[in-house]
Short mmCIF file of N, CA and C in Angstrom, two decimals:
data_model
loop_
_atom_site.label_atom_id
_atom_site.label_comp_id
_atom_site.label_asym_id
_atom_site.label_seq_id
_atom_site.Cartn_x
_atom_site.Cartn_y
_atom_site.Cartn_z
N UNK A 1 -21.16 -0.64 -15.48
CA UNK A 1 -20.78 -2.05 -15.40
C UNK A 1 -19.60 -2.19 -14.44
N UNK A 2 -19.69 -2.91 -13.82
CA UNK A 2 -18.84 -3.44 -12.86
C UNK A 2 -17.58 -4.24 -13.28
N UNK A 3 -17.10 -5.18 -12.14
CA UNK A 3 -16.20 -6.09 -12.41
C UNK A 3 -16.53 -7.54 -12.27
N UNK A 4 -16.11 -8.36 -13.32
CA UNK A 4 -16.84 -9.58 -13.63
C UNK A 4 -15.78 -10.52 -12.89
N UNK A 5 -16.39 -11.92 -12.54
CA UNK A 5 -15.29 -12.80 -12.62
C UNK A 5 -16.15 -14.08 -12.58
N UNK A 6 -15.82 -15.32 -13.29
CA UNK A 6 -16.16 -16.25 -13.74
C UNK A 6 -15.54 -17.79 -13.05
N UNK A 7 -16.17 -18.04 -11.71
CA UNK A 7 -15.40 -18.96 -11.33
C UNK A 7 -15.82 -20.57 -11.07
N UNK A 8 -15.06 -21.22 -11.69
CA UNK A 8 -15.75 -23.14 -10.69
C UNK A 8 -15.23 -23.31 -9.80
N UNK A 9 -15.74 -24.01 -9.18
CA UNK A 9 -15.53 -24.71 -7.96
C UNK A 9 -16.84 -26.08 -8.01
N UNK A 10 -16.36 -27.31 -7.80
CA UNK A 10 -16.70 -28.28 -7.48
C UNK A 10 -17.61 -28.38 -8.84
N UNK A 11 -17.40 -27.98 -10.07
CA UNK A 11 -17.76 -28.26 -11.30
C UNK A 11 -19.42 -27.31 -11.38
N UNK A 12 -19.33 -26.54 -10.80
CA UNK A 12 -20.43 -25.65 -10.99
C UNK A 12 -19.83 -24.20 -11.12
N UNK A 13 -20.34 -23.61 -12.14
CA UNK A 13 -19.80 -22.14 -12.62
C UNK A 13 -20.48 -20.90 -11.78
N UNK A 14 -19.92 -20.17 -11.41
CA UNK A 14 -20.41 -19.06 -10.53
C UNK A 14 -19.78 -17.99 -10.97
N UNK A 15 -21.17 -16.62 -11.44
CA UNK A 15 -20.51 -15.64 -12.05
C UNK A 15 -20.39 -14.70 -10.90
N UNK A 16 -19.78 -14.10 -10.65
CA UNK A 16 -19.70 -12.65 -9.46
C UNK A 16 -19.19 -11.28 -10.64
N UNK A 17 -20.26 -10.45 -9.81
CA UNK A 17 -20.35 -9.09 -10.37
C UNK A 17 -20.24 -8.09 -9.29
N UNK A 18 -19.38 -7.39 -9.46
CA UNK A 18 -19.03 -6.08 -8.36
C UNK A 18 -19.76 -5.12 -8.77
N UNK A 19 -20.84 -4.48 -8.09
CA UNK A 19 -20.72 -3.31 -8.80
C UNK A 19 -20.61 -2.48 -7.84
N UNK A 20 -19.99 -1.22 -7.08
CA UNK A 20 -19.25 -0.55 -6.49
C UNK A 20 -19.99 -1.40 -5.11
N UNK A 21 -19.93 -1.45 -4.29
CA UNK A 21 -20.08 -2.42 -3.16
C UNK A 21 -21.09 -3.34 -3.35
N UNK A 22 -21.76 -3.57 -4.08
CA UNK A 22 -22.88 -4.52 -4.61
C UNK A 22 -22.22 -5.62 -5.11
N UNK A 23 -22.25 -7.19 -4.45
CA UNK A 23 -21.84 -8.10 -4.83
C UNK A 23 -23.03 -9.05 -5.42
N UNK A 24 -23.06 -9.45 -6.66
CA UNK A 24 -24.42 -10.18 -7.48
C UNK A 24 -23.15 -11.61 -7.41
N UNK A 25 -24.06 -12.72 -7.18
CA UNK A 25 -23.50 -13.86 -7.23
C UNK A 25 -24.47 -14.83 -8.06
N UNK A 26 -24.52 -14.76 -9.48
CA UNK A 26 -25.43 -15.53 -10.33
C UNK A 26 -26.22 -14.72 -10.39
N UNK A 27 -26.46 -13.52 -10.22
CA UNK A 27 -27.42 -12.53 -10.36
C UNK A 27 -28.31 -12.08 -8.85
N UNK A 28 -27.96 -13.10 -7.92
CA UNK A 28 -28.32 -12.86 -6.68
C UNK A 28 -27.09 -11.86 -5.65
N UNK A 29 -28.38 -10.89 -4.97
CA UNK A 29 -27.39 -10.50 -3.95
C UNK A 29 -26.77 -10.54 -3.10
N UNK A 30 -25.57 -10.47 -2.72
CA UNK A 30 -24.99 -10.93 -1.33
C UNK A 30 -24.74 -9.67 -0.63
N UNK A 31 -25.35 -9.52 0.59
CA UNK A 31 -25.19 -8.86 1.45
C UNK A 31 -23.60 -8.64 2.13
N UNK A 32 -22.60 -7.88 1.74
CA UNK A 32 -21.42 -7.71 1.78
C UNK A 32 -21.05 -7.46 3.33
N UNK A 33 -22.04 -6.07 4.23
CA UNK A 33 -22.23 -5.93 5.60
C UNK A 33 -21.55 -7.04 6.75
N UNK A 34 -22.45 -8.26 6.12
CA UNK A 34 -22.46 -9.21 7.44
C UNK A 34 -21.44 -10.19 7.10
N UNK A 35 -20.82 -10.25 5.99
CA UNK A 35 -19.14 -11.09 5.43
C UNK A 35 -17.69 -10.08 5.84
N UNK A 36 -18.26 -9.02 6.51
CA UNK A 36 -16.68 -8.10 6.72
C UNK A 36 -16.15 -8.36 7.43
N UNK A 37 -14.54 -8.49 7.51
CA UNK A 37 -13.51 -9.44 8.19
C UNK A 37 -12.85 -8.27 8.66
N UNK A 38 -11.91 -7.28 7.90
CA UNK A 38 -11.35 -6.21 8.33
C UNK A 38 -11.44 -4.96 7.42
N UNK A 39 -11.50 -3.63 7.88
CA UNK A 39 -11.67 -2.45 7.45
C UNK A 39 -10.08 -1.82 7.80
N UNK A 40 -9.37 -1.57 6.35
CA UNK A 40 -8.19 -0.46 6.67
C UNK A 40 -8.32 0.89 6.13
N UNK A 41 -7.16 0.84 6.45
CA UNK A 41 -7.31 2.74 5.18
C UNK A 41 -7.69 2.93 4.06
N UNK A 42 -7.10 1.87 3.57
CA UNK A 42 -6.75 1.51 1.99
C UNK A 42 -7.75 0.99 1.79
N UNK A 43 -8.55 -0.31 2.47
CA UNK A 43 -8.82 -1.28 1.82
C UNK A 43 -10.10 -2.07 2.70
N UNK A 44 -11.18 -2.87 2.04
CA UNK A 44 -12.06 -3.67 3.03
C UNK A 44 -11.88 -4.86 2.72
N UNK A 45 -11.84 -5.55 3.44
CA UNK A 45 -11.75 -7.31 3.28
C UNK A 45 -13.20 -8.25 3.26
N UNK A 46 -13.79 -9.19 2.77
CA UNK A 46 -14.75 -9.45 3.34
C UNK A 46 -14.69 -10.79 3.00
N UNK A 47 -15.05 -11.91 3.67
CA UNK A 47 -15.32 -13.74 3.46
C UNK A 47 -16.21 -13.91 3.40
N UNK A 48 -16.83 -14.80 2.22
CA UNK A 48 -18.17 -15.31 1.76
C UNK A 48 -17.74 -16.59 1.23
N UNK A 49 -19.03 -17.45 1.79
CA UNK A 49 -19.42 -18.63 1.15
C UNK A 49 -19.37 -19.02 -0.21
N UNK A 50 -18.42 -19.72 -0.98
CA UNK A 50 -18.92 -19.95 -2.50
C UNK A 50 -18.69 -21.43 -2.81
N UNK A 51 -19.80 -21.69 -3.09
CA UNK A 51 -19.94 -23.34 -3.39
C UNK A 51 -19.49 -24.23 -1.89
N UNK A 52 -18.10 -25.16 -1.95
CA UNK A 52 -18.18 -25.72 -0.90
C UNK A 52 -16.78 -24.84 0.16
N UNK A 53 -16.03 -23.71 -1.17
CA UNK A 53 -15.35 -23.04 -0.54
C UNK A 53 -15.43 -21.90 -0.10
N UNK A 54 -14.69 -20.79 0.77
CA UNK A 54 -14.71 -19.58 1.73
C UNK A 54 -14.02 -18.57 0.18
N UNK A 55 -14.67 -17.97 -0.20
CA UNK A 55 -14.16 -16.45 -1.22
C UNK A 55 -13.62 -15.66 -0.10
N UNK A 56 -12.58 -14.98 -0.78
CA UNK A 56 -12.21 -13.73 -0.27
C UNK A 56 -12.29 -12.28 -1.30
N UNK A 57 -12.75 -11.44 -0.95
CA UNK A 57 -12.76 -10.34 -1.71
C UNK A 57 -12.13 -9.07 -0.76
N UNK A 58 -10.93 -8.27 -1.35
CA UNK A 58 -10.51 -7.53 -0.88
C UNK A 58 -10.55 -6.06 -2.13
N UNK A 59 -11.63 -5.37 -1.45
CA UNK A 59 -11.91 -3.92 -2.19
C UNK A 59 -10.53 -2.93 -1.73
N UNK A 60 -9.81 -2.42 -2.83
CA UNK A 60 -8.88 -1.53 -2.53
C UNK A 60 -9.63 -0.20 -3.13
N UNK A 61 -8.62 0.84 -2.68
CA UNK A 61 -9.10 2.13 -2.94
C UNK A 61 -8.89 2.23 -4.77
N UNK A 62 -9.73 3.87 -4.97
CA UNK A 62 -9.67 3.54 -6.46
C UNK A 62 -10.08 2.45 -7.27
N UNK A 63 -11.43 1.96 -7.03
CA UNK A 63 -11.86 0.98 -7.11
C UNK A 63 -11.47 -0.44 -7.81
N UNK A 64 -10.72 -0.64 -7.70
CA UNK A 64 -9.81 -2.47 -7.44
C UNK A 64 -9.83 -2.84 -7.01
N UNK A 65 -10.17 -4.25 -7.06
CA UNK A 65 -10.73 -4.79 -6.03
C UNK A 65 -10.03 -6.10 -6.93
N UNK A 66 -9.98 -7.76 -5.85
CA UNK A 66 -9.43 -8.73 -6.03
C UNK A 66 -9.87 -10.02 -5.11
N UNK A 67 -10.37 -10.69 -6.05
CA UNK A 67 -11.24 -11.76 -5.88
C UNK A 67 -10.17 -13.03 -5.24
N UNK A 68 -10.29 -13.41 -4.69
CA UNK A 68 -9.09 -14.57 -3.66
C UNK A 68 -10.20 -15.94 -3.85
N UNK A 69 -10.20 -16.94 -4.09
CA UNK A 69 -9.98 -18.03 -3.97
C UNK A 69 -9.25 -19.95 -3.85
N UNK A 70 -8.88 -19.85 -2.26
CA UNK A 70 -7.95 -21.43 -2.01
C UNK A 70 -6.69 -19.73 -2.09
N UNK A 71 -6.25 -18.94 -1.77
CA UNK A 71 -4.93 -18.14 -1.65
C UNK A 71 -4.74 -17.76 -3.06
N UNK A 72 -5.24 -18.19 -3.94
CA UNK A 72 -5.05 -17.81 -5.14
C UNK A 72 -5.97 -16.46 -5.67
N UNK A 73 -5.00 -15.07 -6.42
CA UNK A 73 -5.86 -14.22 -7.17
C UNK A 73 -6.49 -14.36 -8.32
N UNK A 74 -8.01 -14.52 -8.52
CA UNK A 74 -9.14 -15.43 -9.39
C UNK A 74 -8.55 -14.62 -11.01
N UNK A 75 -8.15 -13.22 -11.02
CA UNK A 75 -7.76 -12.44 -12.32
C UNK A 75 -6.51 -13.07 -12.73
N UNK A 76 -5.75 -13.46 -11.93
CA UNK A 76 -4.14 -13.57 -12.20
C UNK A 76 -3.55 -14.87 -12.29
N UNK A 77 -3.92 -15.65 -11.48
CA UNK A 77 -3.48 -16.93 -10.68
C UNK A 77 -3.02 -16.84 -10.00
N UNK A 78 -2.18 -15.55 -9.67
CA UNK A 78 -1.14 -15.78 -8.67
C UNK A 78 -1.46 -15.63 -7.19
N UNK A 79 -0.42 -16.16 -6.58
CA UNK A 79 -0.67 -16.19 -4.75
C UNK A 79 -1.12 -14.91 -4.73
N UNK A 80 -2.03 -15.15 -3.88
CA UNK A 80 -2.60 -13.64 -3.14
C UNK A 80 -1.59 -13.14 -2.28
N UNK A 81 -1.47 -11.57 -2.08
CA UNK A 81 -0.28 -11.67 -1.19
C UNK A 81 -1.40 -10.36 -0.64
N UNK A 82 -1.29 -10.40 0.96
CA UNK A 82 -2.62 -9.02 1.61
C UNK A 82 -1.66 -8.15 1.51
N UNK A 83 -2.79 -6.64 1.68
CA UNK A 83 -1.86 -5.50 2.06
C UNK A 83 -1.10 -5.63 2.99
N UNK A 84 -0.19 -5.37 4.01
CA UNK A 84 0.42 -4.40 4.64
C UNK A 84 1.09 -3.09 4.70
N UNK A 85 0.66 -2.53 5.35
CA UNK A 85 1.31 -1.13 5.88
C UNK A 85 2.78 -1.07 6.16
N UNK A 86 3.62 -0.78 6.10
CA UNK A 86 4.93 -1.04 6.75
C UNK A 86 4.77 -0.10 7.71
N UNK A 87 5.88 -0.60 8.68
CA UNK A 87 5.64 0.59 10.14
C UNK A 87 6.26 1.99 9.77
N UNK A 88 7.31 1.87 9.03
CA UNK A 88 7.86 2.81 8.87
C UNK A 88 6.90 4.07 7.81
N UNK A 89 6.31 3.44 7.04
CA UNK A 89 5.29 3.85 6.52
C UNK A 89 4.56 4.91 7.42
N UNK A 90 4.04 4.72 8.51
CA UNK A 90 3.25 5.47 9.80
C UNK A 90 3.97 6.94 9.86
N UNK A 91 5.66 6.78 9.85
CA UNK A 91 6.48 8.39 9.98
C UNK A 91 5.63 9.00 9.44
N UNK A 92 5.81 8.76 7.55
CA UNK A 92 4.82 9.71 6.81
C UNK A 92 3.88 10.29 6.86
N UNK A 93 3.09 9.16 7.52
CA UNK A 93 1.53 9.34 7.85
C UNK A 93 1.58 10.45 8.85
N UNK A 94 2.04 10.51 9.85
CA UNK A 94 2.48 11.38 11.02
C UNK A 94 2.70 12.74 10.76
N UNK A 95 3.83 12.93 9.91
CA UNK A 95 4.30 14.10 9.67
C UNK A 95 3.32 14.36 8.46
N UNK A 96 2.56 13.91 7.71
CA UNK A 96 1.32 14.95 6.57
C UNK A 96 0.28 15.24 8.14
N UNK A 97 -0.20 14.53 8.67
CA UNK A 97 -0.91 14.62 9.70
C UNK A 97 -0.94 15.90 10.57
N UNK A 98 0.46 16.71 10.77
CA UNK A 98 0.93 18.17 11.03
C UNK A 98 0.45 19.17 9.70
N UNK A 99 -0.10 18.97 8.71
CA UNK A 99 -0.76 19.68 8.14
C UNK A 99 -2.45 19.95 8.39
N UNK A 100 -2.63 19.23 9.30
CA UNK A 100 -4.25 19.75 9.06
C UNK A 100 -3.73 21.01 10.38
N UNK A 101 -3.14 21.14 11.08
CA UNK A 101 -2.77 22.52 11.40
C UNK A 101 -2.48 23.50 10.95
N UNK A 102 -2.66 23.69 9.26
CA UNK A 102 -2.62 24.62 8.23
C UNK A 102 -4.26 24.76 7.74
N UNK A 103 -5.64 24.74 8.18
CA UNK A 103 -6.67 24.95 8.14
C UNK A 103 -6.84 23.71 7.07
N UNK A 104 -8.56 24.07 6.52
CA UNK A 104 -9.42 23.27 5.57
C UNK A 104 -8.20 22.51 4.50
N UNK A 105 -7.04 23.66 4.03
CA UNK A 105 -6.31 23.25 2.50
C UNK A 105 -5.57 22.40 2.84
N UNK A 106 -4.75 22.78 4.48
CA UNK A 106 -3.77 21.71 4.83
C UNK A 106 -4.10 20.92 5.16
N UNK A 107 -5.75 20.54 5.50
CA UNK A 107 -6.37 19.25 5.73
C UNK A 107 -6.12 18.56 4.70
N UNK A 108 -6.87 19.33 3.55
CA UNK A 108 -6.97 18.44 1.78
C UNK A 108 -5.76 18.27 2.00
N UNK A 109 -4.40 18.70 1.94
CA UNK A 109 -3.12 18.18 1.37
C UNK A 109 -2.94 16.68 2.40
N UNK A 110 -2.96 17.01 3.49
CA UNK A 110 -2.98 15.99 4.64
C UNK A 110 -3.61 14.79 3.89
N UNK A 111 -4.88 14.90 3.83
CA UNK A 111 -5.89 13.66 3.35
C UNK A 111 -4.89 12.75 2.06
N UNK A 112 -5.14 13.95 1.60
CA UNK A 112 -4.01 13.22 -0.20
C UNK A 112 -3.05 12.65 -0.05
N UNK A 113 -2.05 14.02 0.76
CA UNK A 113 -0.79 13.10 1.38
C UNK A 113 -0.55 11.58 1.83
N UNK A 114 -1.64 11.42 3.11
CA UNK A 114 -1.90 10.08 3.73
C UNK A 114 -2.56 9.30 2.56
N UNK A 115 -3.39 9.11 2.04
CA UNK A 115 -3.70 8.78 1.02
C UNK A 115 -2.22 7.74 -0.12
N UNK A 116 -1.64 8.89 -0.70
CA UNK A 116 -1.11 8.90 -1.37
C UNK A 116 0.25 7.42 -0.66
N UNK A 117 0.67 7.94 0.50
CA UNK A 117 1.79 7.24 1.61
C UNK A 117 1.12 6.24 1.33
N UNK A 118 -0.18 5.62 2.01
CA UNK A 118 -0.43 4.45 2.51
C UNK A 118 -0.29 3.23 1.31
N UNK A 119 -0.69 4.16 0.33
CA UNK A 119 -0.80 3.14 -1.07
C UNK A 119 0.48 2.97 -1.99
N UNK A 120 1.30 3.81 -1.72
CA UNK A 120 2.68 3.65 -2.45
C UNK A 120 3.39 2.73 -1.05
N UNK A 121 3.55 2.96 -0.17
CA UNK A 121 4.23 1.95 0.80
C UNK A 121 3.91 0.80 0.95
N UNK A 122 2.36 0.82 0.87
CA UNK A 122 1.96 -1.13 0.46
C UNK A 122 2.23 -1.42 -0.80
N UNK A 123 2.94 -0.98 -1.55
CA UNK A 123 2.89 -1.54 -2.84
C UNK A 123 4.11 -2.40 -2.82
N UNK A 124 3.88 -3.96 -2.54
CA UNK A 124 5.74 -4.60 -2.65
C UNK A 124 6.02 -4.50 -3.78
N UNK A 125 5.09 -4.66 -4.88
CA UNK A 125 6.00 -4.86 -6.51
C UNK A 125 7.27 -3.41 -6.81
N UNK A 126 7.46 -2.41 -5.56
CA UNK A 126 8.52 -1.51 -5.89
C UNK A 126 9.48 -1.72 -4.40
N UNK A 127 10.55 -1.49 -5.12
CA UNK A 127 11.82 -1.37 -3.93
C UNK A 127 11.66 -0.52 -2.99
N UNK A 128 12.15 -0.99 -1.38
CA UNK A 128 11.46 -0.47 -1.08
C UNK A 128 12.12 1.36 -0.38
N UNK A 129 13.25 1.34 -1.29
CA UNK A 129 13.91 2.65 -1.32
C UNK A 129 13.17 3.02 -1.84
N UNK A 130 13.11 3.02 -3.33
CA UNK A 130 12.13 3.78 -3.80
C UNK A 130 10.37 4.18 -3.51
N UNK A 131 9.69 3.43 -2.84
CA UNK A 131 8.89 3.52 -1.78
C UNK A 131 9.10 4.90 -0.97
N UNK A 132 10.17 4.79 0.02
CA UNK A 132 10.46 5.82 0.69
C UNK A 132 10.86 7.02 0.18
N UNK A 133 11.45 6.94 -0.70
CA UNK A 133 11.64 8.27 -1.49
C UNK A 133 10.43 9.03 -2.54
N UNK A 134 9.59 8.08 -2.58
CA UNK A 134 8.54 8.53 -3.58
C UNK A 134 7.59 9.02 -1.79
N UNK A 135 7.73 8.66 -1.01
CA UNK A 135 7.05 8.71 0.38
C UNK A 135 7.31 10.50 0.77
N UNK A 136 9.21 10.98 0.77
CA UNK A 136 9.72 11.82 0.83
C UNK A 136 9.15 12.51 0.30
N UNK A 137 9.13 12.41 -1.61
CA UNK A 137 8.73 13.39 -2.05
C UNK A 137 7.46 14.23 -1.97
N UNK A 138 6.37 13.17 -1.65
CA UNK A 138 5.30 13.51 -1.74
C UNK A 138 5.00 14.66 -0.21
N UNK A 139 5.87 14.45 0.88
CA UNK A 139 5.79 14.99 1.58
C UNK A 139 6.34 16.31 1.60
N UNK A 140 7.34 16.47 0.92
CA UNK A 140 8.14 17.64 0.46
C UNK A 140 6.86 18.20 -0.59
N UNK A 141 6.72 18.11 -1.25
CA UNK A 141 5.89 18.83 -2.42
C UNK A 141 4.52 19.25 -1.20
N UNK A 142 3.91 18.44 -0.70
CA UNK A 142 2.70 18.49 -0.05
C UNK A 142 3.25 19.95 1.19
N UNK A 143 4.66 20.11 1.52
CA UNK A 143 4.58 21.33 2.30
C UNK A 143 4.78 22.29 1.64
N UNK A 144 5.43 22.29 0.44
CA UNK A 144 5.96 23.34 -0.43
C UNK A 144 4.80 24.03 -0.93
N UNK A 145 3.79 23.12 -0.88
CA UNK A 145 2.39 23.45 -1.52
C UNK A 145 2.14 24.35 -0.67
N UNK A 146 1.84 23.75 0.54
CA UNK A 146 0.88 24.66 1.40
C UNK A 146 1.50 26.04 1.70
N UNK A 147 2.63 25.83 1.55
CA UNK A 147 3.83 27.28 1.85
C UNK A 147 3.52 27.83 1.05
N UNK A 148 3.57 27.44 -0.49
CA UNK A 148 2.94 28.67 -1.23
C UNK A 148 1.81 28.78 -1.82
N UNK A 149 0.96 28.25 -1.08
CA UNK A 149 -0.48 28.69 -0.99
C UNK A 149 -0.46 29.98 0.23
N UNK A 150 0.10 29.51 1.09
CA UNK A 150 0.03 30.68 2.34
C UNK A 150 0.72 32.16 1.91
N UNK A 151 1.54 32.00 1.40
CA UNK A 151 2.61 33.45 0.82
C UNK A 151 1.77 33.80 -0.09
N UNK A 152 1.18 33.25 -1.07
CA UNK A 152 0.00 33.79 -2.32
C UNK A 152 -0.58 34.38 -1.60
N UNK A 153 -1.57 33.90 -0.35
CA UNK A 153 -3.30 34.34 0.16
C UNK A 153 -2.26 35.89 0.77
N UNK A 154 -1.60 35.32 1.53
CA UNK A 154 -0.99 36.67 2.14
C UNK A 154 -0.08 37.67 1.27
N UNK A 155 0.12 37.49 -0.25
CA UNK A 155 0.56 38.55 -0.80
C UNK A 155 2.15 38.69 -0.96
N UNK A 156 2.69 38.03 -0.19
CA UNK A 156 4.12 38.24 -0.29
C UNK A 156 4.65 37.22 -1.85
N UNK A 157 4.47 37.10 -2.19
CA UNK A 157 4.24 36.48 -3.82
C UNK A 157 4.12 37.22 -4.75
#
């Protein structure tokens, strides 16, 4: 089972059902493909027709996803606010990115790493020190890792 949401507009009820990229609108399908607006790291955006107004649906990673209608979030009420990336955000990205020069593992750490950056730095509901330091850490642990993964394979451990 997916994710439900129950919405009016212009006094007619419209149910939408997510189910991992499958959008059912009253039980009909909507072709998600030809509504895509933007593709990020994190996240896909897509605009569809509903009733006499424009839906927005923005799929985040880890499957969450958030239904936008008139700027408003359809779960919450509250203003929609989009991702952004912060620039500074990108350092991080950069420097895990010098791990896939540690083979296949320092790729995986890389992937996670970036991963991990992109979605804690868009997150405004945290300060955004703490952002960067949770950014730090993850980068520190992610080399410490691979360091002693490398001293294990090679024995000096």
């Amino acid at each position: 089972m997916g994710k439900l949401w129950n919405v009016k507009i212009d006094e007619q009820m419209y149910n939408l059902e997510l189910k991992g990229k499958k959008l059912l609108v009253n039980g009909e399908d909507i072709k998600l493909k030809k509504y895509r607006k933007k593709t990020g790291l994190i996240h896909e955006e897509y605009e569809f027709p509903l009733g006499s107004k424009t839906a927005f649906l923005d799929l985040r990673n880890m499957n969450s996803s958030v239904l936008v209608i008139d700027n408003k979030n359809c779960d919450t009420g509250e203003e929609y606010v989009p991702i952004k990336t912060p620039g500074w955000a990108y350092i991080f990205v950069v420097l895990h990115c010098l791990n896939f020069l540690n083979g296949a593992l320092g790729a995986a750490f890389a992937v996670i790493g970036i991963m991990l950056t992109v979605s804690i730095s868009s997150n405004r509901k945290m300060n955004v020190v703490v952002r960067v330091l949770l950014d730090l850490a993850i980068l520190v642990v992610a080399v410490i890792a691979i360091f002693a993964v490398a001293l294990m394979l090679t024995g000096l451990v």
